[in-house]
Amino acid sequence: MVRLYNVMAAFVCILGMVGCGGGSGSSIRNSEIDVASTRSSPADTSVSQGNKVVWVNNTSSTIKIVSGTLEPVRHPTTRDISCLVGGTFSPDSLDADFGDTIVWRNMDTENSIVVEILNASNKVIKSMAIEPLMTGSYSGFSRAGKYKYRVADSTTSCSLVLYGVPTPDGKFESMYLTGGKKFSTYLFESGVQSYYIIESNSTGSSCVTAEITVL
C-alpha cells in the first residue's frame, strides 16, 4: 500500500511538472509584431523558445516576411550629410545601402561638433569629434537596418536606414500579405533569428530588417 502511494505521488509530481512547463520558458509570451511601416518598423523583439510570432501588416502595401539577412551591396558608395551651424543636419533623414560609407561634414567655420551614431536600441555605437570644416566618416555598421545620428547628448535625432541585398535562410517565408493580413510561425531554436520584409513593388534591394531573440 505504501509502495502504491509512492508511485501515485510520483505520477502526480510528473503531471505537475508537465503542466507548469518545468518552471522555464514561460516569462515571455507569444509575440505580435506590428508592421506599421516598411521603412522604419518593426523593432527587434524577444520570445521564449517554442512560442509563436505573429506579424500584422498594418501598412497600405503588400508585404512578405522572410527569414534571413540583408547582405552588403556589391558596389557601395559614399553618402554625405552636412552638419549645419546650430547643430542641425542636412538631410535630416537619409536612406543608404548597407556597405556605404556615411560622411558627416562640419560646415561650421569656428566650432567643432561631436556626432553620435545610435542603433535601433538607442545605444551609441560610434562617436566622432569633427573639427570646423572637416569631415568624419563611418562604414562599420554591423547589419542593415535602422540607425540614428545626432549631436552628442542631444534629445533629438535624425533617421538613417540602411538597406541591403535580401538573402533568405529558408527557415520561414510568408505569402504576400495585403493590408490587415497576418503571418505566424513558431520558433523552436534558441538564439538570434534575423528576418526582413519586402514590399511587392520593391526592386529587391529596399527592405526593412529586424531580429528576434529566442530565449
GROMACS .gro file of C-alpha atoms in nm:
model
  215
    1MET     CA    1   0.000   0.000   0.000
    2VAL     CA    2   0.285   0.236   0.083
    3ARG     CA    3   0.454   0.147  -0.245
    4LEU     CA    4   0.132   0.227  -0.440
    5TYR     CA    5   0.103   0.562  -0.262
    6ASN     CA    6   0.461   0.648  -0.352
    7VAL     CA    7   0.404   0.559  -0.718
    8MET     CA    8   0.089   0.774  -0.736
    9ALA     CA    9   0.266   1.064  -0.565
   10ALA     CA   10   0.547   1.047  -0.820
   11PHE     CA   11   0.290   1.037  -1.102
   12VAL     CA   12   0.115   1.347  -0.968
   13CYS     CA   13   0.453   1.521  -0.940
   14ILE     CA   14   0.534   1.446  -1.305
   15LEU     CA   15   0.196   1.577  -1.416
   16GLY     CA   16   0.261   1.896  -1.222
   17MET     CA   17   0.597   1.943  -1.390
   18VAL     CA   18   0.445   1.897  -1.736
   19GLY     CA   19   0.158   2.133  -1.664
   20CYS     CA   20   0.393   2.404  -1.539
   21GLY     CA   21   0.649   2.355  -1.814
   22GLY     CA   22   0.920   2.270  -1.565
   23GLY     CA   23   0.932   2.632  -1.449
   24SER     CA   24   1.123   2.759  -1.756
   25GLY     CA   25   1.047   2.950  -2.075
   26SER     CA   26   0.717   3.096  -1.956
   27SER     CA   27   0.828   3.453  -1.886
   28ILE     CA   28   0.780   3.581  -2.242
   29ARG     CA   29   0.454   3.503  -2.416
   30ASN     CA   30   0.372   3.481  -2.785
   31SER     CA   31   0.471   3.800  -2.965
   32GLU     CA   32   0.270   4.005  -3.215
   33ILE     CA   33   0.478   4.232  -3.437
   34ASP     CA   34   0.306   4.537  -3.581
   35VAL     CA   35   0.441   4.625  -3.925
   36ALA     CA   36   0.337   4.989  -3.943
   37SER     CA   37   0.596   5.100  -4.198
   38THR     CA   38   0.828   4.916  -4.432
   39ARG     CA   39   1.086   5.190  -4.378
   40SER     CA   40   1.108   5.234  -4.003
   41SER     CA   41   0.946   4.935  -3.833
   42PRO     CA   42   0.935   4.681  -3.677
   43ALA     CA   43   1.178   4.682  -3.385
   44ASP     CA   44   1.380   4.388  -3.251
   45THR     CA   45   1.191   4.166  -3.009
   46SER     CA   46   1.229   3.859  -2.782
   47VAL     CA   47   1.020   3.543  -2.734
   48SER     CA   48   1.054   3.221  -2.541
   49GLN     CA   49   1.166   2.906  -2.720
   50GLY     CA   50   0.872   2.728  -2.883
   51ASN     CA   51   0.644   3.031  -2.880
   52LYS     CA   52   0.459   3.177  -3.176
   53VAL     CA   53   0.544   3.503  -3.352
   54VAL     CA   54   0.271   3.684  -3.544
   55TRP     CA   55   0.329   3.966  -3.793
   56VAL     CA   56   0.040   4.200  -3.873
   57ASN     CA   57   0.051   4.409  -4.192
   58ASN     CA   58  -0.081   4.747  -4.087
   59THR     CA   59   0.059   4.925  -4.393
   60SER     CA   60  -0.111   5.013  -4.720
   61SER     CA   61   0.145   4.800  -4.906
   62THR     CA   62   0.158   4.429  -4.985
   63ILE     CA   63   0.449   4.274  -4.797
   64LYS     CA   64   0.633   3.945  -4.747
   65ILE     CA   65   0.809   3.824  -4.429
   66VAL     CA   66   1.128   3.627  -4.498
   67SER     CA   67   1.379   3.474  -4.255
   68GLY     CA   68   1.737   3.565  -4.338
   69THR     CA   69   1.962   3.867  -4.361
   70LEU     CA   70   2.030   4.169  -4.579
   71GLU     CA   71   2.385   4.150  -4.711
   72PRO     CA   72   2.603   4.446  -4.818
   73VAL     CA   73   2.555   4.577  -5.170
   74ARG     CA   74   2.814   4.482  -5.430
   75HIS     CA   75   2.902   4.838  -5.526
   76PRO     CA   76   2.898   5.062  -5.215
   77THR     CA   77   2.925   5.437  -5.242
   78THR     CA   78   2.974   5.744  -5.021
   79ARG     CA   79   2.680   5.941  -4.885
   80ASP     CA   80   2.725   6.290  -4.740
   81ILE     CA   81   2.548   6.462  -4.452
   82SER     CA   82   2.611   6.831  -4.374
   83CYS     CA   83   2.639   6.934  -4.009
   84LEU     CA   84   2.500   7.287  -4.008
   85VAL     CA   85   2.561   7.574  -3.770
   86GLY     CA   86   2.334   7.534  -3.467
   87GLY     CA   87   2.351   7.155  -3.452
   88THR     CA   88   2.114   7.062  -3.732
   89PHE     CA   89   2.175   6.831  -4.028
   90SER     CA   90   2.102   6.826  -4.400
   91PRO     CA   91   1.949   6.591  -4.485
   92ASP     CA   92   1.780   6.520  -4.152
   93SER     CA   93   1.680   6.175  -4.278
   94LEU     CA   94   1.891   5.950  -4.501
   95ASP     CA   95   1.836   5.622  -4.682
   96ALA     CA   96   2.157   5.443  -4.784
   97ASP     CA   97   2.284   5.095  -4.864
   98PHE     CA   98   2.449   4.853  -4.625
   99GLY     CA   99   2.817   4.883  -4.715
  100ASP     CA  100   2.809   5.254  -4.797
  101THR     CA  101   3.038   5.496  -4.617
  102ILE     CA  102   2.849   5.779  -4.446
  103VAL     CA  103   3.037   6.109  -4.424
  104TRP     CA  104   2.943   6.394  -4.189
  105ARG     CA  105   3.077   6.737  -4.295
  106ASN     CA  106   3.107   7.009  -4.032
  107MET     CA  107   3.001   7.329  -4.210
  108ASP     CA  108   3.076   7.550  -3.908
  109THR     CA  109   3.387   7.764  -3.963
  110GLU     CA  110   3.456   7.814  -3.591
  111ASN     CA  111   3.322   7.531  -3.375
  112SER     CA  112   3.388   7.159  -3.364
  113ILE     CA  113   3.099   6.916  -3.332
  114VAL     CA  114   3.058   6.566  -3.186
  115VAL     CA  115   2.836   6.339  -3.392
  116GLU     CA  116   2.689   6.024  -3.236
  117ILE     CA  117   2.554   5.725  -3.428
  118LEU     CA  118   2.294   5.511  -3.249
  119ASN     CA  119   2.149   5.169  -3.330
  120ALA     CA  120   1.781   5.075  -3.318
  121SER     CA  121   1.807   5.022  -2.940
  122ASN     CA  122   1.931   5.382  -2.897
  123LYS     CA  123   2.279   5.262  -2.800
  124VAL     CA  124   2.566   5.481  -2.918
  125ILE     CA  125   2.786   5.271  -3.149
  126LYS     CA  126   3.014   5.549  -3.273
  127SER     CA  127   3.110   5.897  -3.153
  128MET     CA  128   3.313   6.133  -3.374
  129ALA     CA  129   3.462   6.473  -3.294
  130ILE     CA  130   3.474   6.675  -3.616
  131GLU     CA  131   3.677   6.994  -3.638
  132PRO     CA  132   3.549   7.305  -3.822
  133LEU     CA  133   3.519   7.247  -4.200
  134MET     CA  134   3.645   6.889  -4.158
  135THR     CA  135   3.472   6.552  -4.203
  136GLY     CA  136   3.412   6.233  -4.007
  137SER     CA  137   3.313   5.906  -4.172
  138TYR     CA  138   3.178   5.566  -4.068
  139SER     CA  139   3.118   5.239  -4.254
  140GLY     CA  140   3.136   4.987  -3.969
  141PHE     CA  141   2.764   4.913  -3.935
  142SER     CA  142   2.712   4.554  -3.819
  143ARG     CA  143   2.398   4.496  -4.024
  144ALA     CA  144   2.137   4.661  -4.239
  145GLY     CA  145   1.852   4.826  -4.053
  146LYS     CA  146   1.756   5.136  -3.860
  147TYR     CA  147   2.004   5.379  -3.710
  148LYS     CA  148   2.006   5.739  -3.588
  149TYR     CA  149   2.254   6.026  -3.583
  150ARG     CA  150   2.261   6.332  -3.364
  151VAL     CA  151   2.475   6.595  -3.199
  152ALA     CA  152   2.623   6.441  -2.883
  153ASP     CA  153   2.374   6.426  -2.594
  154SER     CA  154   2.100   6.594  -2.797
  155THR     CA  155   1.742   6.495  -2.724
  156THR     CA  156   1.655   6.497  -3.095
  157SER     CA  157   1.798   6.267  -3.361
  158CYS     CA  158   1.780   6.204  -3.735
  159SER     CA  159   1.691   5.881  -3.912
  160LEU     CA  160   1.938   5.664  -4.103
  161VAL     CA  161   1.807   5.349  -4.273
  162LEU     CA  162   2.048   5.103  -4.437
  163TYR     CA  163   1.908   4.867  -4.700
  164GLY     CA  164   2.078   4.557  -4.836
  165VAL     CA  165   2.060   4.255  -5.064
  166PRO     CA  166   1.791   4.002  -4.949
  167THR     CA  167   1.946   3.667  -4.852
  168PRO     CA  168   1.692   3.411  -4.719
  169ASP     CA  169   1.797   3.129  -4.486
  170GLY     CA  170   1.496   2.905  -4.559
  171LYS     CA  171   1.354   2.888  -4.206
  172PHE     CA  172   1.026   3.066  -4.282
  173GLU     CA  173   0.867   3.275  -4.555
  174SER     CA  174   0.516   3.414  -4.583
  175MET     CA  175   0.296   3.462  -4.884
  176TYR     CA  176   0.245   3.824  -4.986
  177LEU     CA  177   0.021   3.986  -4.723
  178THR     CA  178  -0.222   4.263  -4.807
  179GLY     CA  179  -0.323   4.524  -4.550
  180GLY     CA  180  -0.460   4.374  -4.229
  181LYS     CA  181  -0.341   4.019  -4.304
  182LYS     CA  182  -0.127   3.816  -4.061
  183PHE     CA  183   0.155   3.564  -4.083
  184SER     CA  184   0.269   3.346  -3.794
  185THR     CA  185   0.537   3.089  -3.720
  186TYR     CA  186   0.676   2.901  -3.419
  187LEU     CA  187   1.040   2.945  -3.324
  188PHE     CA  188   1.193   2.639  -3.157
  189GLU     CA  189   1.564   2.712  -3.196
  190SER     CA  190   1.725   2.936  -2.934
  191GLY     CA  191   1.945   3.223  -3.045
  192VAL     CA  192   1.901   3.523  -3.273
  193GLN     CA  193   1.675   3.487  -3.576
  194SER     CA  194   1.703   3.760  -3.839
  195TYR     CA  195   1.430   3.839  -4.089
  196TYR     CA  196   1.341   4.106  -4.341
  197ILE     CA  197   1.031   4.250  -4.503
  198ILE     CA  198   0.988   4.307  -4.876
  199GLU     CA  199   0.721   4.514  -5.048
  200SER     CA  200   0.562   4.355  -5.353
  201ASN     CA  201   0.658   4.654  -5.567
  202SER     CA  202   1.015   4.659  -5.433
  203THR     CA  203   1.314   4.630  -5.664
  204GLY     CA  204   1.451   4.366  -5.427
  205SER     CA  205   1.714   4.587  -5.269
  206SER     CA  206   1.492   4.800  -5.047
  207CYS     CA  207   1.387   4.614  -4.734
  208VAL     CA  208   1.337   4.650  -4.361
  209THR     CA  209   1.526   4.411  -4.134
  210ALA     CA  210   1.494   4.314  -3.766
  211GLU     CA  211   1.594   4.041  -3.522
  212ILE     CA  212   1.409   3.808  -3.283
  213THR     CA  213   1.596   3.674  -2.983
  214VAL     CA  214   1.464   3.328  -2.891
  215LEU     CA  215   1.532   3.257  -2.522
   0.00000   0.00000   0.00000
